[in-house]
């Protein structure tokens, strides 16, 4: 048991001392060489530049309501209520290529057959920030836009008589002969 503890202590000490000594040796080594020679030798062999990796396509699903369709651009914008985590509860614009399977109420149609307000389910792939559809299923009728209320101007009311600067001496209401309060049998204090 004692030998085992001694061996562990020696290994730990070596693990601490050896990196410290080698770091000190590395720090002293560039100081021994000429600074210009080290810099030119380093620049003579540049590292090859890394090529930007294209993002890997990731599968996604989305279900929700169509908010906009652009048949010319080949896109559908939808408010996703369900689907994969990256699209859920978000408004997503999906590119629908011509090769994608697109069905509205079970019938094969083009993108111009899709309208805002319909229910939509999309399965496709996401590459970076671009969502591309493989299968699109649309159901329901297109929501008709609510008619905008027509605004009718209200006529302005103008006073019939102009106010005068002269005070009037006549009361505006005729006094009545009837008392406003009925007399009571009890005296008032």
PDB file of N, CA, C and O in Angstrom, residues 26-91:
ATOM      1  N   UNK A  26      10.045  26.397 -23.853  1.00  0.00           N
ATOM      2  CA  UNK A  26       9.454  26.910 -25.090  1.00  0.00           C
ATOM      3  C   UNK A  26       9.472  28.437 -25.095  1.00  0.00           C
ATOM      4  O   UNK A  26       9.665  29.057 -26.127  1.00  0.00           O
ATOM      5  N   UNK A  27       9.259  29.052 -23.960  1.00  0.00           N
ATOM      6  CA  UNK A  27       9.261  30.503 -23.872  1.00  0.00           C
ATOM      7  C   UNK A  27      10.668  31.056 -24.103  1.00  0.00           C
ATOM      8  O   UNK A  27      10.846  32.114 -24.691  1.00  0.00           O
ATOM      9  N   UNK A  28      11.671  30.335 -23.663  1.00  0.00           N
ATOM     10  CA  UNK A  28      13.054  30.794 -23.827  1.00  0.00           C
ATOM     11  C   UNK A  28      13.566  30.549 -25.239  1.00  0.00           C
ATOM     12  O   UNK A  28      14.451  31.254 -25.721  1.00  0.00           O
ATOM     13  N   UNK A  29      13.048  29.590 -25.943  1.00  0.00           N
ATOM     14  CA  UNK A  29      13.542  29.223 -27.268  1.00  0.00           C
ATOM     15  C   UNK A  29      13.372  30.336 -28.296  1.00  0.00           C
ATOM     16  O   UNK A  29      14.328  30.681 -28.987  1.00  0.00           O
ATOM     17  N   UNK A  30      12.227  31.008 -28.487  1.00  0.00           N
ATOM     18  CA  UNK A  30      12.139  32.068 -29.475  1.00  0.00           C
ATOM     19  C   UNK A  30      13.030  33.256 -29.151  1.00  0.00           C
ATOM     20  O   UNK A  30      13.474  33.964 -30.028  1.00  0.00           O
ATOM     21  N   UNK A  31      13.346  33.475 -27.873  1.00  0.00           N
ATOM     22  CA  UNK A  31      14.222  34.583 -27.509  1.00  0.00           C
ATOM     23  C   UNK A  31      15.631  34.347 -28.007  1.00  0.00           C
ATOM     24  O   UNK A  31      16.378  35.277 -28.294  1.00  0.00           O
ATOM     25  N   UNK A  32      16.063  33.103 -28.146  1.00  0.00           N
ATOM     26  CA  UNK A  32      17.403  32.785 -28.596  1.00  0.00           C
ATOM     27  C   UNK A  32      17.562  33.054 -30.082  1.00  0.00           C
ATOM     28  O   UNK A  32      18.643  33.384 -30.559  1.00  0.00           O
ATOM     29  N   UNK A  33      16.521  32.915 -30.881  1.00  0.00           N
ATOM     30  CA  UNK A  33      16.589  33.131 -32.321  1.00  0.00           C
ATOM     31  C   UNK A  33      16.358  34.597 -32.645  1.00  0.00           C
ATOM     32  O   UNK A  33      15.820  35.345 -31.855  1.00  0.00           O
ATOM     33  N   UNK A  34      16.712  34.986 -33.848  1.00  0.00           N
ATOM     34  CA  UNK A  34      16.477  36.349 -34.296  1.00  0.00           C
ATOM     35  C   UNK A  34      14.995  36.522 -34.568  1.00  0.00           C
ATOM     36  O   UNK A  34      14.374  35.659 -35.198  1.00  0.00           O
ATOM     37  N   UNK A  35      14.375  37.613 -34.156  1.00  0.00           N
ATOM     38  CA  UNK A  35      12.945  37.783 -34.349  1.00  0.00           C
ATOM     39  C   UNK A  35      12.562  37.843 -35.815  1.00  0.00           C
ATOM     40  O   UNK A  35      11.531  37.351 -36.210  1.00  0.00           O
ATOM     41  N   UNK A  36      13.344  38.429 -36.664  1.00  0.00           N
ATOM     42  CA  UNK A  36      13.008  38.527 -38.089  1.00  0.00           C
ATOM     43  C   UNK A  36      13.036  37.179 -38.768  1.00  0.00           C
ATOM     44  O   UNK A  36      12.245  36.879 -39.654  1.00  0.00           O
ATOM     45  N   UNK A  37      13.972  36.323 -38.406  1.00  0.00           N
ATOM     46  CA  UNK A  37      14.092  35.003 -39.039  1.00  0.00           C
ATOM     47  C   UNK A  37      12.899  34.139 -38.680  1.00  0.00           C
ATOM     48  O   UNK A  37      12.380  33.396 -39.513  1.00  0.00           O
ATOM     49  N   UNK A  38      12.442  34.221 -37.435  1.00  0.00           N
ATOM     50  CA  UNK A  38      11.300  33.404 -37.019  1.00  0.00           C
ATOM     51  C   UNK A  38      10.038  33.867 -37.719  1.00  0.00           C
ATOM     52  O   UNK A  38       9.213  33.062 -38.141  1.00  0.00           O
ATOM     53  N   UNK A  39       9.873  35.179 -37.879  1.00  0.00           N
ATOM     54  CA  UNK A  39       8.668  35.697 -38.507  1.00  0.00           C
ATOM     55  C   UNK A  39       8.637  35.353 -39.988  1.00  0.00           C
ATOM     56  O   UNK A  39       7.613  34.986 -40.534  1.00  0.00           O
ATOM     57  N   UNK A  40       9.787  35.445 -40.685  1.00  0.00           N
ATOM     58  CA  UNK A  40       9.789  35.126 -42.111  1.00  0.00           C
ATOM     59  C   UNK A  40       9.624  33.637 -42.340  1.00  0.00           C
ATOM     60  O   UNK A  40       9.014  33.216 -43.324  1.00  0.00           O
ATOM     61  N   UNK A  41      10.147  32.803 -41.457  1.00  0.00           N
ATOM     62  CA  UNK A  41       9.981  31.360 -41.607  1.00  0.00           C
ATOM     63  C   UNK A  41       8.529  30.981 -41.386  1.00  0.00           C
ATOM     64  O   UNK A  41       7.998  30.086 -42.043  1.00  0.00           O
ATOM     65  N   UNK A  42       7.870  31.675 -40.496  1.00  0.00           N
ATOM     66  CA  UNK A  42       6.466  31.366 -40.217  1.00  0.00           C
ATOM     67  C   UNK A  42       5.581  31.772 -41.388  1.00  0.00           C
ATOM     68  O   UNK A  42       4.639  31.081 -41.728  1.00  0.00           O
ATOM     69  N   UNK A  43       5.891  32.899 -42.034  1.00  0.00           N
ATOM     70  CA  UNK A  43       5.081  33.370 -43.144  1.00  0.00           C
ATOM     71  C   UNK A  43       5.365  32.602 -44.425  1.00  0.00           C
ATOM     72  O   UNK A  43       4.559  32.620 -45.330  1.00  0.00           O
ATOM     73  N   UNK A  44       6.482  31.941 -44.501  1.00  0.00           N
ATOM     74  CA  UNK A  44       6.837  31.225 -45.721  1.00  0.00           C
ATOM     75  C   UNK A  44       5.923  30.032 -45.952  1.00  0.00           C
ATOM     76  O   UNK A  44       5.655  29.660 -47.091  1.00  0.00           O
ATOM     77  N   UNK A  45       5.422  29.434 -44.897  1.00  0.00           N
ATOM     78  CA  UNK A  45       4.545  28.276 -45.059  1.00  0.00           C
ATOM     79  C   UNK A  45       3.187  28.578 -44.436  1.00  0.00           C
ATOM     80  O   UNK A  45       2.907  28.185 -43.306  1.00  0.00           O
ATOM     81  N   UNK A  46       2.314  29.308 -45.146  1.00  0.00           N
ATOM     82  CA  UNK A  46       0.998  29.609 -44.574  1.00  0.00           C
ATOM     83  C   UNK A  46       0.132  28.360 -44.537  1.00  0.00           C
ATOM     84  O   UNK A  46       0.276  27.446 -45.349  1.00  0.00           O
ATOM     85  N   UNK A  47      -0.752  28.346 -43.567  1.00  0.00           N
ATOM     86  CA  UNK A  47      -1.687  27.221 -43.454  1.00  0.00           C
ATOM     87  C   UNK A  47      -2.705  27.318 -44.577  1.00  0.00           C
ATOM     88  O   UNK A  47      -3.119  28.411 -44.967  1.00  0.00           O
ATOM     89  N   UNK A  48      -3.112  26.182 -45.093  1.00  0.00           N
ATOM     90  CA  UNK A  48      -4.159  26.238 -46.115  1.00  0.00           C
ATOM     91  C   UNK A  48      -5.458  26.730 -45.483  1.00  0.00           C
ATOM     92  O   UNK A  48      -5.793  26.360 -44.357  1.00  0.00           O
ATOM     93  N   UNK A  49      -6.153  27.617 -46.193  1.00  0.00           N
ATOM     94  CA  UNK A  49      -7.401  28.165 -45.658  1.00  0.00           C
ATOM     95  C   UNK A  49      -8.480  27.095 -45.653  1.00  0.00           C
ATOM     96  O   UNK A  49      -8.570  26.271 -46.560  1.00  0.00           O
ATOM     97  N   UNK A  50      -9.279  27.136 -44.606  1.00  0.00           N
ATOM     98  CA  UNK A  50     -10.366  26.168 -44.510  1.00  0.00           C
ATOM     99  C   UNK A  50     -11.498  26.610 -45.418  1.00  0.00           C
ATOM    100  O   UNK A  50     -11.857  27.780 -45.473  1.00  0.00           O
ATOM    101  N   UNK A  51     -12.053  25.690 -46.142  1.00  0.00           N
ATOM    102  CA  UNK A  51     -13.194  26.012 -46.986  1.00  0.00           C
ATOM    103  C   UNK A  51     -14.444  26.016 -46.108  1.00  0.00           C
ATOM    104  O   UNK A  51     -14.563  25.231 -45.180  1.00  0.00           O
ATOM    105  N   UNK A  52     -15.326  26.917 -46.413  1.00  0.00           N
ATOM    106  CA  UNK A  52     -16.560  27.002 -45.639  1.00  0.00           C
ATOM    107  C   UNK A  52     -17.402  25.765 -45.903  1.00  0.00           C
ATOM    108  O   UNK A  52     -17.694  25.431 -47.051  1.00  0.00           O
ATOM    109  N   UNK A  53     -17.744  25.101 -44.828  1.00  0.00           N
ATOM    110  CA  UNK A  53     -18.553  23.900 -44.974  1.00  0.00           C
ATOM    111  C   UNK A  53     -19.994  24.297 -45.248  1.00  0.00           C
ATOM    112  O   UNK A  53     -20.528  25.203 -44.630  1.00  0.00           O
ATOM    113  N   UNK A  54     -20.603  23.618 -46.192  1.00  0.00           N
ATOM    114  CA  UNK A  54     -22.020  23.853 -46.437  1.00  0.00           C
ATOM    115  C   UNK A  54     -22.802  23.149 -45.335  1.00  0.00           C
ATOM    116  O   UNK A  54     -22.466  22.032 -44.951  1.00  0.00           O
ATOM    117  N   UNK A  55     -23.807  23.797 -44.801  1.00  0.00           N
ATOM    118  CA  UNK A  55     -24.580  23.173 -43.730  1.00  0.00           C
ATOM    119  C   UNK A  55     -25.247  21.890 -44.225  1.00  0.00           C
ATOM    120  O   UNK A  55     -25.672  21.788 -45.371  1.00  0.00           O
ATOM    121  N   UNK A  56     -25.316  20.951 -43.332  1.00  0.00           N
ATOM    122  CA  UNK A  56     -25.927  19.670 -43.656  1.00  0.00           C
ATOM    123  C   UNK A  56     -27.450  19.816 -43.637  1.00  0.00           C
ATOM    124  O   UNK A  56     -27.999  20.444 -42.727  1.00  0.00           O
ATOM    125  N   UNK A  57     -28.157  19.274 -44.632  1.00  0.00           N
ATOM    126  CA  UNK A  57     -29.631  19.362 -44.619  1.00  0.00           C
ATOM    127  C   UNK A  57     -30.213  18.612 -43.421  1.00  0.00           C
ATOM    128  O   UNK A  57     -29.783  17.512 -43.098  1.00  0.00           O
ATOM    129  N   UNK A  58     -31.180  19.244 -42.778  1.00  0.00           N
ATOM    130  CA  UNK A  58     -31.847  18.665 -41.609  1.00  0.00           C
ATOM    131  C   UNK A  58     -33.330  18.565 -41.932  1.00  0.00           C
ATOM    132  O   UNK A  58     -33.933  19.509 -42.437  1.00  0.00           O
ATOM    133  N   UNK A  59     -33.944  17.425 -41.626  1.00  0.00           N
ATOM    134  CA  UNK A  59     -35.373  17.226 -41.890  1.00  0.00           C
ATOM    135  C   UNK A  59     -36.206  18.105 -40.956  1.00  0.00           C
ATOM    136  O   UNK A  59     -35.840  18.334 -39.819  1.00  0.00           O
ATOM    137  N   UNK A  60     -37.333  18.589 -41.464  1.00  0.00           N
ATOM    138  CA  UNK A  60     -38.265  19.345 -40.633  1.00  0.00           C
ATOM    139  C   UNK A  60     -39.686  19.018 -41.051  1.00  0.00           C
ATOM    140  O   UNK A  60     -39.935  18.571 -42.166  1.00  0.00           O
ATOM    141  N   UNK A  61     -40.608  19.225 -40.132  1.00  0.00           N
ATOM    142  CA  UNK A  61     -42.038  19.124 -40.421  1.00  0.00           C
ATOM    143  C   UNK A  61     -42.701  20.347 -39.813  1.00  0.00           C
ATOM    144  O   UNK A  61     -42.244  20.871 -38.801  1.00  0.00           O
ATOM    145  N   UNK A  62     -43.760  20.801 -40.459  1.00  0.00           N
ATOM    146  CA  UNK A  62     -44.499  21.957 -39.953  1.00  0.00           C
ATOM    147  C   UNK A  62     -45.964  21.788 -40.294  1.00  0.00           C
ATOM    148  O   UNK A  62     -46.308  21.302 -41.373  1.00  0.00           O
ATOM    149  N   UNK A  63     -46.822  22.172 -39.377  1.00  0.00           N
ATOM    150  CA  UNK A  63     -48.254  22.175 -39.644  1.00  0.00           C
ATOM    151  C   UNK A  63     -48.829  23.454 -39.057  1.00  0.00           C
ATOM    152  O   UNK A  63     -48.419  23.901 -37.993  1.00  0.00           O
ATOM    153  N   UNK A  64     -49.741  24.050 -39.803  1.00  0.00           N
ATOM    154  CA  UNK A  64     -50.317  25.304 -39.343  1.00  0.00           C
ATOM    155  C   UNK A  64     -51.259  25.887 -40.366  1.00  0.00           C
ATOM    156  O   UNK A  64     -51.983  25.161 -41.053  1.00  0.00           O
ATOM    157  N   UNK A  65     -51.229  27.204 -40.522  1.00  0.00           N
ATOM    158  CA  UNK A  65     -52.132  27.931 -41.402  1.00  0.00           C
ATOM    159  C   UNK A  65     -51.327  28.746 -42.397  1.00  0.00           C
ATOM    160  O   UNK A  65     -50.355  29.403 -42.028  1.00  0.00           O
ATOM    161  N   UNK A  66     -51.754  28.712 -43.665  1.00  0.00           N
ATOM    162  CA  UNK A  66     -51.094  29.494 -44.710  1.00  0.00           C
ATOM    163  C   UNK A  66     -51.398  30.968 -44.465  1.00  0.00           C
ATOM    164  O   UNK A  66     -52.558  31.349 -44.297  1.00  0.00           O
ATOM    165  N   UNK A  67     -50.352  31.793 -44.446  1.00  0.00           N
ATOM    166  CA  UNK A  67     -50.554  33.231 -44.279  1.00  0.00           C
ATOM    167  C   UNK A  67     -50.328  33.991 -45.578  1.00  0.00           C
ATOM    168  O   UNK A  67     -50.918  35.047 -45.780  1.00  0.00           O
ATOM    169  N   UNK A  68     -49.469  33.451 -46.468  1.00  0.00           N
ATOM    170  CA  UNK A  68     -49.212  34.117 -47.745  1.00  0.00           C
ATOM    171  C   UNK A  68     -48.664  33.104 -48.741  1.00  0.00           C
ATOM    172  O   UNK A  68     -48.019  32.132 -48.358  1.00  0.00           O
ATOM    173  N   UNK A  69     -48.938  33.351 -50.030  1.00  0.00           N
ATOM    174  CA  UNK A  69     -48.442  32.504 -51.112  1.00  0.00           C
ATOM    175  C   UNK A  69     -47.863  33.406 -52.189  1.00  0.00           C
ATOM    176  O   UNK A  69     -48.502  34.378 -52.596  1.00  0.00           O
ATOM    177  N   UNK A  70     -46.661  33.084 -52.645  1.00  0.00           N
ATOM    178  CA  UNK A  70     -46.042  33.798 -53.762  1.00  0.00           C
ATOM    179  C   UNK A  70     -45.722  32.754 -54.821  1.00  0.00           C
ATOM    180  O   UNK A  70     -44.682  32.105 -54.784  1.00  0.00           O
ATOM    181  N   UNK A  71     -46.631  32.587 -55.778  1.00  0.00           N
ATOM    182  CA  UNK A  71     -46.479  31.556 -56.795  1.00  0.00           C
ATOM    183  C   UNK A  71     -45.301  31.842 -57.715  1.00  0.00           C
ATOM    184  O   UNK A  71     -44.629  30.922 -58.175  1.00  0.00           O
ATOM    185  N   UNK A  72     -45.037  33.119 -57.995  1.00  0.00           N
ATOM    186  CA  UNK A  72     -43.920  33.468 -58.874  1.00  0.00           C
ATOM    187  C   UNK A  72     -42.582  33.116 -58.233  1.00  0.00           C
ATOM    188  O   UNK A  72     -41.687  32.600 -58.890  1.00  0.00           O
ATOM    189  N   UNK A  73     -42.434  33.399 -56.953  1.00  0.00           N
ATOM    190  CA  UNK A  73     -41.189  33.091 -56.252  1.00  0.00           C
ATOM    191  C   UNK A  73     -41.149  31.630 -55.809  1.00  0.00           C
ATOM    192  O   UNK A  73     -40.089  31.127 -55.445  1.00  0.00           O
ATOM    193  N   UNK A  74     -42.295  30.963 -55.812  1.00  0.00           N
ATOM    194  CA  UNK A  74     -42.355  29.561 -55.401  1.00  0.00           C
ATOM    195  C   UNK A  74     -42.232  29.390 -53.895  1.00  0.00           C
ATOM    196  O   UNK A  74     -41.583  28.458 -53.432  1.00  0.00           O
ATOM    197  N   UNK A  75     -42.870  30.283 -53.138  1.00  0.00           N
ATOM    198  CA  UNK A  75     -42.791  30.196 -51.678  1.00  0.00           C
ATOM    199  C   UNK A  75     -44.176  30.222 -51.039  1.00  0.00           C
ATOM    200  O   UNK A  75     -45.117  30.772 -51.598  1.00  0.00           O
ATOM    201  N   UNK A  76     -44.258  29.611 -49.873  1.00  0.00           N
ATOM    202  CA  UNK A  76     -45.464  29.634 -49.045  1.00  0.00           C
ATOM    203  C   UNK A  76     -45.030  30.082 -47.657  1.00  0.00           C
ATOM    204  O   UNK A  76     -44.056  29.571 -47.112  1.00  0.00           O
ATOM    205  N   UNK A  77     -45.746  31.026 -47.100  1.00  0.00           N
ATOM    206  CA  UNK A  77     -45.472  31.470 -45.731  1.00  0.00           C
ATOM    207  C   UNK A  77     -46.578  30.929 -44.848  1.00  0.00           C
ATOM    208  O   UNK A  77     -47.755  31.040 -45.188  1.00  0.00           O
ATOM    209  N   UNK A  78     -46.175  30.313 -43.724  1.00  0.00           N
ATOM    210  CA  UNK A  78     -47.172  29.705 -42.847  1.00  0.00           C
ATOM    211  C   UNK A  78     -46.867  30.016 -41.402  1.00  0.00           C
ATOM    212  O   UNK A  78     -45.716  30.254 -41.032  1.00  0.00           O
ATOM    213  N   UNK A  79     -47.918  30.042 -40.606  1.00  0.00           N
ATOM    214  CA  UNK A  79     -47.793  30.186 -39.160  1.00  0.00           C
ATOM    215  C   UNK A  79     -47.854  28.776 -38.602  1.00  0.00           C
ATOM    216  O   UNK A  79     -48.911  28.152 -38.591  1.00  0.00           O
ATOM    217  N   UNK A  80     -46.694  28.264 -38.178  1.00  0.00           N
ATOM    218  CA  UNK A  80     -46.592  26.876 -37.727  1.00  0.00           C
ATOM    219  C   UNK A  80     -47.083  26.753 -36.294  1.00  0.00           C
ATOM    220  O   UNK A  80     -46.559  27.405 -35.399  1.00  0.00           O
ATOM    221  N   UNK A  81     -48.105  25.925 -36.104  1.00  0.00           N
ATOM    222  CA  UNK A  81     -48.610  25.663 -34.759  1.00  0.00           C
ATOM    223  C   UNK A  81     -48.011  24.376 -34.206  1.00  0.00           C
ATOM    224  O   UNK A  81     -48.009  24.152 -33.014  1.00  0.00           O
ATOM    225  N   UNK A  82     -47.513  23.518 -35.087  1.00  0.00           N
ATOM    226  CA  UNK A  82     -46.904  22.263 -34.679  1.00  0.00           C
ATOM    227  C   UNK A  82     -45.780  21.920 -35.615  1.00  0.00           C
ATOM    228  O   UNK A  82     -45.561  22.567 -36.637  1.00  0.00           O
ATOM    229  N   UNK A  83     -45.038  20.878 -35.267  1.00  0.00           N
ATOM    230  CA  UNK A  83     -43.931  20.451 -36.110  1.00  0.00           C
ATOM    231  C   UNK A  83     -42.665  20.311 -35.293  1.00  0.00           C
ATOM    232  O   UNK A  83     -42.695  20.227 -34.068  1.00  0.00           O
ATOM    233  N   UNK A  84     -41.533  20.305 -35.995  1.00  0.00           N
ATOM    234  CA  UNK A  84     -40.257  20.179 -35.307  1.00  0.00           C
ATOM    235  C   UNK A  84     -39.958  21.447 -34.518  1.00  0.00           C
ATOM    236  O   UNK A  84     -40.545  22.499 -34.757  1.00  0.00           O
ATOM    237  N   UNK A  85     -39.019  21.321 -33.594  1.00  0.00           N
ATOM    238  CA  UNK A  85     -38.737  22.406 -32.652  1.00  0.00           C
ATOM    239  C   UNK A  85     -38.283  23.691 -33.340  1.00  0.00           C
ATOM    240  O   UNK A  85     -38.564  24.781 -32.860  1.00  0.00           O
ATOM    241  N   UNK A  86     -37.599  23.588 -34.472  1.00  0.00           N
ATOM    242  CA  UNK A  86     -37.066  24.794 -35.120  1.00  0.00           C
ATOM    243  C   UNK A  86     -38.131  25.637 -35.803  1.00  0.00           C
ATOM    244  O   UNK A  86     -37.884  26.802 -36.115  1.00  0.00           O
ATOM    245  N   UNK A  87     -39.323  25.104 -36.050  1.00  0.00           N
ATOM    246  CA  UNK A  87     -40.368  25.872 -36.729  1.00  0.00           C
ATOM    247  C   UNK A  87     -41.602  26.107 -35.872  1.00  0.00           C
ATOM    248  O   UNK A  87     -42.401  26.989 -36.185  1.00  0.00           O
ATOM    249  N   UNK A  88     -41.773  25.374 -34.811  1.00  0.00           N
ATOM    250  CA  UNK A  88     -42.983  25.441 -34.000  1.00  0.00           C
ATOM    251  C   UNK A  88     -43.192  26.838 -33.423  1.00  0.00           C
ATOM    252  O   UNK A  88     -42.268  27.467 -32.937  1.00  0.00           O
ATOM    253  N   UNK A  89     -44.435  27.330 -33.523  1.00  0.00           N
ATOM    254  CA  UNK A  89     -44.863  28.633 -33.002  1.00  0.00           C
ATOM    255  C   UNK A  89     -44.108  29.787 -33.654  1.00  0.00           C
ATOM    256  O   UNK A  89     -43.809  30.783 -33.013  1.00  0.00           O
ATOM    257  N   UNK A  90     -43.792  29.645 -34.934  1.00  0.00           N
ATOM    258  CA  UNK A  90     -43.098  30.696 -35.685  1.00  0.00           C
ATOM    259  C   UNK A  90     -43.756  30.857 -37.047  1.00  0.00           C
ATOM    260  O   UNK A  90     -44.429  29.966 -37.525  1.00  0.00           O
ATOM    261  N   UNK A  91     -43.516  32.000 -37.679  1.00  0.00           N
ATOM    262  CA  UNK A  91     -43.927  32.203 -39.061  1.00  0.00           C
ATOM    263  C   UNK A  91     -42.733  31.827 -39.931  1.00  0.00           C
ATOM    264  O   UNK A  91     -41.643  32.367 -39.743  1.00  0.00           O
TER     265      UNK A  91
END
